[in-house]
Coordinates of C-alpha atoms in Angstrom, one line a residue:
Chain N
M56 CA 0.7 -46.9 34.7
K57 CA 2.1 -43.3 35.2
L58 CA 3.9 -41.5 32.3
E59 CA 7.8 -41.8 33.0
T60 CA 8.8 -40.4 29.6
L61 CA 7.5 -39.4 26.2
T62 CA 7.8 -42.2 23.4
P63 CA 9.0 -41.3 20.2
Q64 CA 5.5 -41.7 18.8
Q65 CA 4.3 -39.5 21.6
E66 CA 6.8 -36.8 20.8
A67 CA 6.1 -37.0 17.2
L68 CA 2.6 -36.2 18.2
I69 CA 3.4 -32.7 19.6
P70 CA 3.9 -30.8 16.3
V71 CA 0.9 -32.6 15.1
V72 CA -1.5 -31.3 17.7
K73 CA 0.2 -27.9 17.8
N74 CA -0.5 -27.4 14.0
E75 CA -4.0 -28.8 14.2
W76 CA -5.1 -26.1 16.6
I77 CA -3.2 -23.5 14.6
K78 CA -4.8 -24.8 11.6
L79 CA -8.2 -24.9 13.5
A80 CA -7.9 -21.3 14.7
L81 CA -6.4 -19.3 11.9
L82 CA -6.3 -21.3 8.8
D83 CA -9.4 -23.4 8.5
G84 CA -11.7 -20.7 6.9
D85 CA -14.7 -19.4 8.9
E86 CA -17.3 -22.1 8.6
F87 CA -19.5 -22.4 12.1
D88 CA -21.1 -25.4 13.0
D89 CA -24.3 -23.5 14.0
E90 CA -26.1 -26.3 15.9
Q91 CA -22.7 -27.5 18.0
A92 CA -22.0 -23.9 18.6
R93 CA -25.6 -23.1 20.1
R94 CA -25.4 -26.2 21.8
S95 CA -21.9 -25.5 23.6
L96 CA -23.1 -21.9 24.4
E97 CA -26.0 -23.3 26.3
W98 CA -23.8 -26.2 27.9
L99 CA -21.6 -23.6 29.0
Y100 CA -24.3 -21.6 30.5
A101 CA -25.5 -24.5 32.5
L102 CA -21.8 -25.1 33.7
A103 CA -21.9 -21.6 35.2
N104 CA -25.5 -22.0 36.8
K105 CA -27.1 -19.7 34.3
K106 CA -30.3 -20.1 32.3
K107 CA -30.3 -21.3 28.8
P108 CA -29.2 -17.9 26.9
I109 CA -30.5 -16.7 23.9
T110 CA -27.6 -17.4 21.3
I111 CA -26.7 -15.0 18.7
L112 CA -23.9 -16.1 16.1
V113 CA -22.5 -13.4 13.9
D114 CA -19.7 -13.0 11.3
S115 CA -17.1 -10.8 13.2
P116 CA -15.7 -9.3 16.1
L117 CA -17.0 -6.0 15.1
A118 CA -20.6 -7.6 14.6
M119 CA -20.4 -8.9 17.9
Q120 CA -20.1 -5.7 19.3
Y121 CA -22.9 -4.2 17.4
A122 CA -25.3 -7.2 18.2
A123 CA -24.6 -6.2 21.9
N124 CA -25.5 -2.8 21.3
I125 CA -28.4 -3.4 19.4
L126 CA -29.6 -5.9 21.9
A127 CA -29.0 -3.5 24.7
H128 CA -32.0 -1.3 23.1
T129 CA -33.8 -4.4 22.7
K130 CA -36.2 -4.6 25.9
G131 CA -37.1 -8.2 25.3
A132 CA -33.4 -9.4 25.3
Q133 CA -32.7 -8.3 28.8
V134 CA -29.0 -7.6 28.1
R135 CA -28.0 -6.4 31.4
D136 CA -25.1 -7.7 33.0
Q137 CA -22.0 -9.4 31.5
V138 CA -21.5 -12.6 32.7
W139 CA -17.9 -13.4 31.4
D140 CA -16.1 -13.8 34.8
Q141 CA -18.5 -16.1 36.2
V142 CA -18.6 -18.2 33.3
R143 CA -14.9 -18.0 32.9
D144 CA -14.2 -18.9 36.6
Q145 CA -16.7 -21.7 35.9
V146 CA -14.5 -22.8 33.3
W147 CA -11.3 -22.3 35.2
A148 CA -12.9 -24.4 38.2
Q149 CA -14.6 -27.0 36.3
V150 CA -12.4 -27.7 33.5
E151 CA -9.2 -26.4 33.7
D152 CA -8.2 -27.3 37.2
Q153 CA -9.8 -30.5 37.0
V154 CA -7.9 -31.5 33.8
W155 CA -4.6 -30.1 35.3
A156 CA -4.9 -32.2 38.2
Q157 CA -5.8 -35.4 36.4
V158 CA -2.8 -34.7 34.2
E159 CA -0.7 -33.8 36.8
A160 CA -1.7 -37.0 39.1
Q161 CA -0.3 -38.9 36.1
V162 CA 2.7 -37.3 35.0
R163 CA 4.0 -34.9 37.5
D164 CA 5.1 -37.2 40.2
Q165 CA 7.2 -39.2 37.6
V166 CA 8.8 -37.2 35.3
G167 CA 8.6 -33.7 37.1
A168 CA 8.1 -30.7 35.1
Q169 CA 9.9 -32.2 32.3
V170 CA 6.8 -33.5 30.4
G171 CA 4.9 -30.9 31.1
A172 CA 7.1 -28.1 30.3
Q173 CA 8.0 -29.5 26.9
V174 CA 4.5 -29.9 25.6
R175 CA 3.8 -26.4 27.3
A176 CA 6.6 -25.1 25.1
Q177 CA 6.1 -26.9 22.1
V178 CA 2.1 -27.0 21.9
E179 CA 0.6 -24.5 24.5
A180 CA 3.0 -21.7 24.2
Q181 CA 3.4 -21.6 20.5
V182 CA -0.4 -22.1 20.0
E183 CA -1.5 -19.4 22.3
D184 CA 1.4 -17.2 20.9
Q185 CA 0.1 -17.5 17.2
V186 CA -3.3 -17.6 18.0
W187 CA -4.0 -15.3 21.0
G188 CA -0.5 -13.1 21.0
Q189 CA -0.6 -12.4 17.3
V190 CA -4.2 -12.6 16.2
G191 CA -6.7 -12.7 19.0
D192 CA -5.3 -9.8 21.0
Q193 CA -4.6 -7.8 17.8
V194 CA -8.1 -8.2 16.7
R195 CA -9.6 -7.3 19.9
D196 CA -7.5 -4.2 20.3
Q197 CA -8.4 -3.2 16.9
V198 CA -12.0 -3.7 17.1
W199 CA -12.0 -2.1 20.6
A200 CA -10.1 1.2 19.3
Q201 CA -12.7 1.4 16.2
V202 CA -15.9 0.9 18.4
R203 CA -14.6 3.6 20.7
A204 CA -13.8 6.1 18.2
Q205 CA -17.3 5.1 16.5
V206 CA -15.6 5.0 13.1
R207 CA -18.0 5.8 10.6
A208 CA -16.5 4.1 7.7
Q209 CA -18.1 2.3 5.0
V210 CA -17.3 -0.8 6.1
E211 CA -18.8 -0.1 9.4
D212 CA -22.3 0.5 7.8
Q213 CA -21.8 -2.3 5.9
V214 CA -21.3 -4.8 9.0
R215 CA -23.9 -2.7 11.1
D216 CA -26.7 -3.2 8.6
Q217 CA -25.7 -6.9 8.3
V218 CA -25.7 -7.4 11.8
R219 CA -28.9 -5.9 12.2
D220 CA -30.5 -8.2 9.7
Q221 CA -28.4 -11.3 11.1
V222 CA -29.4 -10.3 14.9
W223 CA -33.2 -9.8 14.0
A224 CA -33.0 -13.0 11.8
Q225 CA -31.8 -14.9 14.8
V226 CA -33.5 -13.2 17.7
E227 CA -36.7 -12.3 16.4
D228 CA -38.2 -15.7 17.2
Q229 CA -36.6 -16.1 20.5
V230 CA -36.6 -12.2 21.8
W231 CA -39.8 -11.8 20.1
A232 CA -41.3 -14.6 21.8
Q233 CA -40.4 -13.3 25.2
V234 CA -42.0 -9.9 24.5
E235 CA -44.8 -11.3 22.8
D236 CA -45.9 -13.6 25.8
Q237 CA -45.6 -10.6 28.2
V238 CA -47.5 -8.2 26.2
R239 CA -50.0 -10.9 25.0
D240 CA -50.7 -11.8 28.3
Q241 CA -51.4 -8.1 29.5
V242 CA -53.4 -7.4 26.6
R243 CA -55.2 -10.6 27.0
A244 CA -55.8 -10.0 30.5
Q245 CA -57.2 -6.4 29.9
V246 CA -59.2 -7.3 27.3
R247 CA -60.6 -10.5 28.3
A248 CA -61.7 -8.7 32.1
Q249 CA -63.6 -6.2 30.0
V250 CA -64.8 -8.7 27.5
E251 CA -66.0 -11.3 30.2
A252 CA -67.5 -8.7 32.4
Q253 CA -69.7 -7.3 29.5
V254 CA -70.5 -10.2 26.9
E255 CA -72.1 -13.6 27.3
D256 CA -70.2 -16.7 27.2
Q257 CA -71.5 -17.5 23.8
V258 CA -69.8 -14.5 22.2
R259 CA -66.6 -14.9 24.0
D260 CA -65.2 -16.9 21.5
Q261 CA -66.0 -14.6 18.7
V262 CA -64.6 -11.5 20.6
R263 CA -61.4 -13.4 21.5
A264 CA -60.9 -14.3 17.8
Q265 CA -61.2 -10.7 16.8
V266 CA -58.9 -9.4 19.7
E267 CA -56.5 -11.8 19.1
A268 CA -56.4 -11.3 15.3
Q269 CA -56.1 -7.6 15.7
V270 CA -53.4 -8.0 18.3
E271 CA -51.7 -10.2 15.6
D272 CA -52.1 -8.0 12.7
Q273 CA -51.7 -4.8 14.4
V274 CA -49.6 -5.0 17.5
W275 CA -47.0 -7.2 16.2
G276 CA -46.4 -5.9 13.0
Q277 CA -46.6 -2.0 14.0
V278 CA -44.8 -2.7 17.5
R279 CA -42.2 -4.8 15.6
D280 CA -41.6 -2.3 12.9
Q281 CA -41.2 0.6 15.3
V282 CA -38.9 -1.1 17.8
R283 CA -36.7 -2.2 15.1
D284 CA -36.6 1.1 13.3
Q285 CA -36.0 2.8 16.9
V286 CA -33.2 0.4 17.7
G287 CA -31.6 0.9 14.6
A288 CA -31.8 4.6 14.9
Q289 CA -30.6 4.7 18.4
V290 CA -27.5 2.6 17.7
R291 CA -26.8 4.7 14.9
D292 CA -26.9 7.8 16.7
Q293 CA -25.8 7.3 20.2
K294 CA -22.1 6.5 21.3
L295 CA -21.4 2.8 20.8
T296 CA -21.0 1.0 24.1
T297 CA -17.7 -1.4 23.9
Y298 CA -18.4 -4.7 25.4
T299 CA -15.5 -7.0 26.8
E300 CA -15.1 -10.2 25.0
N301 CA -15.6 -13.5 27.2
Y302 CA -12.2 -14.7 26.8
T303 CA -13.9 -18.0 25.5
G304 CA -13.5 -19.2 22.0
L305 CA -10.5 -20.3 19.8
G306 CA -8.9 -16.8 19.8
W307 CA -8.4 -17.3 23.3
D308 CA -8.3 -20.5 24.5
S309 CA -6.8 -22.5 21.7
G310 CA -3.6 -22.6 24.1
W311 CA -4.5 -24.3 26.9
V312 CA -7.0 -26.6 25.3
S313 CA -4.2 -27.9 22.9
F314 CA -1.7 -28.8 25.8
Y315 CA -4.4 -30.6 27.2
D316 CA -5.5 -32.1 24.0
F317 CA -2.2 -33.7 23.7
F318 CA -2.5 -35.4 27.2
E319 CA -5.7 -36.6 26.2
R320 CA -4.7 -37.9 22.8
I321 CA -2.0 -40.2 24.8
G322 CA -4.2 -41.6 27.3
I323 CA -3.4 -39.5 30.2
L324 CA -6.4 -37.5 30.3
S325 CA -10.2 -38.2 30.1
H326 CA -12.4 -35.6 31.1
K327 CA -16.2 -34.8 30.2
Q328 CA -16.3 -31.3 30.5
F329 CA -13.1 -31.0 28.8
K330 CA -14.5 -32.8 25.9
E331 CA -17.4 -30.4 25.8
Y332 CA -15.3 -27.4 25.9
R333 CA -13.1 -28.6 23.1
K334 CA -16.3 -29.4 21.3
M335 CA -17.2 -26.0 21.7
L336 CA -14.0 -24.5 20.4
K337 CA -14.1 -26.9 17.5
S338 CA -17.8 -25.6 16.4
G339 CA -15.8 -22.6 15.2
I340 CA -16.4 -20.2 17.8
F341 CA -13.7 -17.3 17.7
M342 CA -14.9 -15.0 20.1
T343 CA -17.8 -14.2 22.5
I344 CA -19.5 -11.8 24.5
L345 CA -22.1 -13.3 27.1
F346 CA -24.8 -11.4 28.9
E347 CA -26.9 -12.8 31.4
N348 CA -29.3 -14.3 29.1
V349 CA -27.8 -13.8 25.7
A350 CA -24.6 -15.0 24.3
I351 CA -23.1 -13.7 21.2
A352 CA -20.5 -15.2 19.3
C353 CA -18.6 -14.7 16.1
R354 CA -17.0 -17.0 13.6
R355 CA -13.3 -17.3 12.8
P356 CA -11.8 -14.8 10.1
S357 CA -12.3 -16.0 6.3
A358 CA -8.7 -15.1 5.8
I359 CA -5.5 -14.4 8.2
R360 CA -2.4 -13.3 6.5
R361 CA 1.1 -13.4 8.4
N362 CA 4.7 -13.2 7.7
D363 CA 7.3 -15.7 8.2
A364 CA 7.6 -14.7 12.0
H365 CA 3.6 -15.2 12.1
L366 CA 3.3 -11.8 12.7
L367 CA 0.0 -10.5 11.1
S368 CA 1.4 -9.0 7.9
Y369 CA 0.0 -8.4 4.4
D370 CA 1.2 -5.7 1.9
H371 CA -1.2 -6.8 -0.8
G372 CA -4.5 -6.1 1.0
P373 CA -6.0 -6.7 4.5
A374 CA -4.2 -9.0 6.9
V375 CA -7.4 -10.4 8.6
E376 CA -10.9 -10.6 7.0
W377 CA -14.2 -11.6 8.3
R378 CA -17.4 -12.9 6.5
D379 CA -19.2 -9.8 6.6
G380 CA -16.5 -7.4 5.2
Y381 CA -14.8 -6.5 8.2
K382 CA -11.1 -6.1 7.5
L383 CA -7.8 -5.2 9.6
W384 CA -4.7 -4.0 8.1
F385 CA -1.4 -4.7 9.5
L386 CA 2.4 -4.7 8.6
D387 CA 4.6 -6.8 10.3
G388 CA 2.3 -7.1 13.3
V389 CA 1.8 -3.4 13.7
A390 CA -1.9 -2.3 13.0
F391 CA -2.8 0.4 10.8
T392 CA -5.7 1.9 9.5
E393 CA -6.7 1.4 5.9
N394 CA -5.9 5.0 4.8
E395 CA -2.2 4.6 6.7
W396 CA -1.7 1.2 5.0
T397 CA -2.6 2.3 1.7
K398 CA -0.3 5.3 1.8
I399 CA 2.4 3.1 2.9
T400 CA 2.1 0.4 0.5
N401 CA 1.6 2.9 -2.3
Q402 CA 4.7 4.8 -1.4
K403 CA 2.7 8.0 -1.0
F404 CA 4.7 8.8 2.4
T405 CA 7.3 11.6 1.9
L406 CA 9.7 11.8 4.8
E407 CA 7.8 15.2 5.3
T408 CA 4.5 13.7 5.8
L409 CA 5.5 10.8 7.5
G410 CA 7.1 13.0 10.0
K411 CA 4.1 14.9 10.5
A412 CA 1.6 12.2 10.3
G413 CA 2.1 11.8 13.9
M414 CA 1.5 7.7 13.9
G415 CA 3.9 7.0 16.6
S416 CA 7.4 5.3 16.5
D417 CA 6.0 1.8 15.6
K418 CA 4.0 2.5 12.8
S419 CA 6.5 5.1 11.5
A420 CA 9.2 2.6 11.7
I421 CA 7.1 0.2 9.9
A422 CA 6.5 2.8 7.2
L423 CA 9.9 3.7 6.7
K424 CA 10.7 0.2 6.3
Y425 CA 8.3 -0.3 3.7
A426 CA 9.1 2.9 2.0
K427 CA 11.7 2.7 -0.7
P428 CA 14.7 5.1 0.2
D429 CA 15.0 6.1 -3.3
V430 CA 11.7 7.5 -3.2
L431 CA 11.9 9.2 0.0
L432 CA 15.3 10.7 -0.9
E433 CA 14.0 11.6 -4.3
G434 CA 10.9 13.5 -2.7
V435 CA 13.4 15.8 -0.7
K436 CA 15.8 16.0 -3.8
A437 CA 18.5 14.2 -1.7
K438 CA 22.2 14.6 -3.4
L439 CA 24.9 11.8 -2.5
I440 CA 27.8 13.7 -1.3
H441 CA 30.0 10.6 0.5
T442 CA 29.8 7.1 0.7
G443 CA 31.9 5.4 3.8
I444 CA 34.1 2.4 4.0
K445 CA 31.4 0.3 5.3
G446 CA 29.1 1.6 2.7
T447 CA 27.0 4.0 4.6
R448 CA 25.9 6.9 2.2
L449 CA 25.6 10.3 3.2
Y450 CA 23.2 12.8 1.4
E451 CA 22.7 16.4 1.5
V452 CA 19.3 18.0 1.5
K453 CA 19.5 21.7 0.6
N454 CA 16.6 24.2 1.1
F455 CA 14.9 21.3 3.2
Y456 CA 10.9 21.5 2.9
D457 CA 11.5 25.3 2.1
T458 CA 12.8 26.2 5.3
G459 CA 16.4 27.6 3.5
K460 CA 18.5 24.9 6.0
T461 CA 20.5 22.3 4.7
Q462 CA 20.2 19.0 6.3
Y463 CA 21.7 15.6 5.8
C464 CA 20.7 12.2 6.2
I465 CA 22.8 8.7 5.9
R466 CA 21.1 5.6 4.2
M467 CA 22.5 2.2 5.6
K468 CA 22.1 -1.4 5.4
H469 CA 20.6 -3.5 8.5
P470 CA 23.6 -5.5 9.3
S471 CA 21.5 -8.8 9.6
L472 CA 18.5 -8.2 7.6
K473 CA 20.2 -6.3 4.8
T474 CA 17.1 -4.1 4.3
E475 CA 17.9 -0.4 3.8
Y476 CA 16.8 2.7 6.0
I477 CA 17.4 6.4 6.6
E478 CA 18.5 8.2 9.4
W479 CA 18.9 12.2 9.9
V480 CA 22.1 13.6 11.2
E481 CA 22.9 16.5 13.2
P482 CA 24.0 19.3 10.6
A483 CA 27.2 20.2 12.1
I484 CA 28.4 16.6 11.4
G485 CA 26.7 16.0 8.3
E486 CA 28.5 19.1 6.9
Q487 CA 32.0 17.4 7.5
R488 CA 30.9 15.2 4.4
N489 CA 32.0 11.9 6.0
A490 CA 29.3 9.2 6.2
D491 CA 31.2 7.3 8.7
L492 CA 32.0 10.0 11.0
C493 CA 28.0 10.4 11.0
Q494 CA 27.8 6.8 12.2
A495 CA 30.6 7.1 14.8
N496 CA 28.9 10.1 16.3
A497 CA 25.7 8.7 16.2
F498 CA 26.8 6.2 18.4
G499 CA 28.9 8.3 20.4
V500 CA 32.2 6.6 19.8
P501 CA 35.2 7.8 17.8
L502 CA 35.7 7.5 14.1
E503 CA 38.4 4.6 14.3
D504 CA 36.6 2.7 16.7
Y505 CA 33.5 2.5 14.9
L506 CA 35.9 1.5 11.6
L507 CA 37.3 -1.3 13.5
S508 CA 34.2 -2.4 14.9
V509 CA 32.5 -6.1 14.3
E510 CA 28.8 -5.6 13.3
A511 CA 25.8 -7.7 13.7
Chain P
M75 CA 19.4 -20.0 5.3
K76 CA 17.2 -17.8 7.7
L77 CA 18.8 -17.0 11.3
T78 CA 16.9 -18.3 14.3
K79 CA 17.9 -17.9 17.9
E80 CA 18.4 -22.1 17.7
N81 CA 20.6 -21.4 14.4
P82 CA 22.5 -18.3 15.0
M83 CA 26.3 -17.8 13.0
K84 CA 28.1 -16.7 16.0
L85 CA 30.6 -13.7 15.2
T86 CA 33.3 -12.9 17.7
N87 CA 35.2 -9.4 18.5
N88 CA 38.6 -11.4 18.9
K89 CA 40.5 -10.7 15.7
D90 CA 44.2 -12.5 16.0
G91 CA 44.3 -11.6 19.8
Q92 CA 42.7 -8.1 19.4
V93 CA 39.7 -7.3 21.2
L94 CA 37.4 -5.2 18.8
P95 CA 34.4 -2.8 19.5
V96 CA 31.5 -4.5 18.8
L97 CA 28.0 -2.9 17.1
H98 CA 24.9 -4.7 17.8
G99 CA 21.7 -3.2 16.8
E100 CA 21.8 0.5 17.7
N101 CA 24.1 -0.6 20.7
F102 CA 27.8 -0.1 20.7
L103 CA 30.5 -1.9 23.0
L104 CA 33.7 0.1 23.1
P105 CA 36.5 -1.8 24.9
V106 CA 38.1 0.6 27.5
D107 CA 41.3 0.5 29.8
A108 CA 39.4 0.7 33.0
M109 CA 36.2 1.1 34.7
P110 CA 35.5 4.5 36.2
E111 CA 35.2 4.8 40.0
G112 CA 31.9 4.0 41.3
S113 CA 29.9 0.7 42.9
T114 CA 29.0 -2.0 40.5
V115 CA 26.6 -4.7 40.3
K116 CA 27.2 -8.3 39.8
T117 CA 25.2 -10.0 37.2
K118 CA 25.4 -13.1 34.8
L119 CA 22.7 -11.4 32.2
Y120 CA 22.8 -7.9 31.5
V121 CA 20.6 -5.9 29.1
A122 CA 22.7 -4.1 27.1
G123 CA 20.1 -2.5 24.8
H124 CA 16.5 -2.5 26.1
S125 CA 13.6 -2.5 23.6
E126 CA 10.2 -1.3 24.2
S127 CA 8.9 -4.5 22.1
G128 CA 10.9 -6.6 24.5
H129 CA 13.4 -7.8 21.8
N130 CA 16.4 -6.7 23.9
H131 CA 20.2 -7.1 23.1
V132 CA 21.3 -9.2 26.1
L133 CA 24.7 -9.9 27.3
T134 CA 25.1 -13.1 29.2
S135 CA 28.0 -15.0 30.6
K136 CA 28.9 -18.1 32.8
R137 CA 30.7 -16.0 35.2
D138 CA 29.3 -12.7 36.5
M139 CA 30.0 -9.7 34.9
Q140 CA 30.1 -6.4 36.6
V141 CA 28.1 -3.5 35.5
L142 CA 28.7 0.5 36.5
E143 CA 25.9 2.4 35.6
T144 CA 26.1 6.5 35.8
D145 CA 23.8 9.0 35.0
T146 CA 25.3 9.2 31.6
D147 CA 27.4 6.3 31.0
R148 CA 27.3 2.4 31.4
Y149 CA 30.4 0.3 31.6
I150 CA 30.6 -3.5 32.0
L151 CA 33.7 -5.8 33.3
V152 CA 33.3 -9.2 31.1
E153 CA 35.6 -11.7 32.9
S154 CA 35.1 -14.8 30.8
V155 CA 33.9 -15.1 27.2
A156 CA 30.3 -13.6 27.1
E157 CA 27.5 -13.5 24.1
L158 CA 25.7 -10.4 23.1
F159 CA 22.7 -11.9 21.4
H160 CA 19.1 -10.4 20.4
Q161 CA 16.2 -11.7 22.4
K162 CA 14.1 -12.3 19.4
T163 CA 13.1 -15.3 17.4
Y164 CA 13.1 -13.8 13.8
D165 CA 14.9 -11.1 11.9
I166 CA 17.7 -11.3 14.8
H167 CA 20.9 -9.3 14.9
E168 CA 23.6 -12.2 15.0
T169 CA 25.0 -13.5 18.1
I170 CA 28.4 -12.0 18.8
T171 CA 30.7 -13.9 21.1
I172 CA 32.3 -11.1 23.4
E173 CA 36.2 -11.4 24.5
P174 CA 36.9 -10.7 28.5
G175 CA 37.3 -7.0 29.0
I176 CA 35.9 -3.9 30.1
Y177 CA 33.6 -1.9 27.8
K178 CA 31.9 1.4 27.4
I179 CA 28.2 0.7 26.4
T180 CA 26.5 3.3 24.3
H181 CA 23.3 3.7 22.5
K182 CA 22.9 5.1 19.0
T183 CA 20.9 8.7 18.5
E184 CA 19.4 10.4 15.5
Y185 CA 18.7 13.6 14.5
D186 CA 14.9 14.7 13.9
P187 CA 15.1 17.9 11.4
F188 CA 11.6 18.6 11.8
A189 CA 12.1 19.3 15.8
D190 CA 15.5 20.0 15.5
V191 CA 16.5 17.5 18.5
V192 CA 18.5 14.0 18.9
R193 CA 16.7 11.5 20.1
A194 CA 18.0 7.7 21.0
V195 CA 17.2 4.9 18.2
Y196 CA 15.3 2.0 19.5
D197 CA 14.4 -1.4 17.6

């Protein structure tokens, strides 16, 4: 029976599904189900008709970039082409398109776009906005910017060291087995050819034992250490390459998967591949970088802090943290470096340093918002000279930053937010010592019209 | 009570029959007597204040409004009651009901004492 309309129970399920996915992606901590994650990545490659990959699970998006760079310098890993577009195409073709067709067949005919639109608006859009729009996208941009700039901050060293250990610990058996097999075969073939030509069968076992023992003890031990040191040095010294995330994982897919999850829960959808894909997300994979033979995935953040509008924002510490110590700093959804964030939250910016910081309009606006006007005004020895009818206060700043000039600024409340902010005024207007006139001039309207205006 | 798009406290620029100017964020709607000469465009939705972050200040009406834009000025003829709302879901400027009339739309500027220039202010 096709769905005619949502029952009250089904409608009540909408926020439940939405909140579950937001919780899973952003609030549930950073635990990985390692086994499921690896199984799911292998399933994903099989779905895209790819060979079973080596799977590397790391602790942060930055760690993924380091892992990709380290592996790019590891011959055995055979990291060549990224395959995200191929994998993504398969996910679209074999999961998303099919599940939509299934839902569409049972819903759309009967109730048009109504139910779909409702669930999209109340589940998919909200999950996607909060998870990808506010977190995933921001995280990607920050990681990319930092990798591109090759920041040599302490955290980077820390993450890099941890990643190197993690990567080696995880790939040693897998990658090394591939290298080992190739080298072993070559060595064995050459040694055997020579040995067999020169010695009798009865001593072959003895020689083999000695050769193999030497290979094991000397070749593997020495080569392994050398390769490890060289890879580390190369990654340290060379400019890092930024690898594109695969757009696969909770950070990207929570939106559309939550949409279909709802339809599965109300019995409209049953799709094997969708269930597998959902398992992959529920294993805790947050982001991925997928190569031909190697799949790298990172876990969810250990902490995500947002404001009431769901924007990444925290003024007592990093807004996003990962297990390996990688941190991102945000205020009201705008990303800052740790240094900028510290200056803002510790009220270390003055109007001059803020003007000269060259942070751009978004960052400057946020910095001004978090700065206490009193601190800013005190920093330039501003003197209150007039308070307007609507509450705007006009300040005079003599010898503005030793320029010998007198400048003027107005301090006012945001009509809706009730937060205070400061704007500078053209000196010719400021020297008339009328705060309301300064406002009217800024809006380009007569004083009497400004005073009459309805504000919001 | 926190303001949201679904739960705005509506203001009006009608005070005892008098049509008042409106200040909405960085945008000002100044009632004027007549539209200047020039060709107008009809629309039921007009962005009175553009925001780089997408948080536009939008005028909307059930009946077509007529917009005239020159290089320096913008005017709008509101023929039936319109609403000026902030295209944002949080920390919004309250929605204002706009009376019919002709308005000149201006945008706030501020002075930069370091560069000695006047710039437009944006959200």
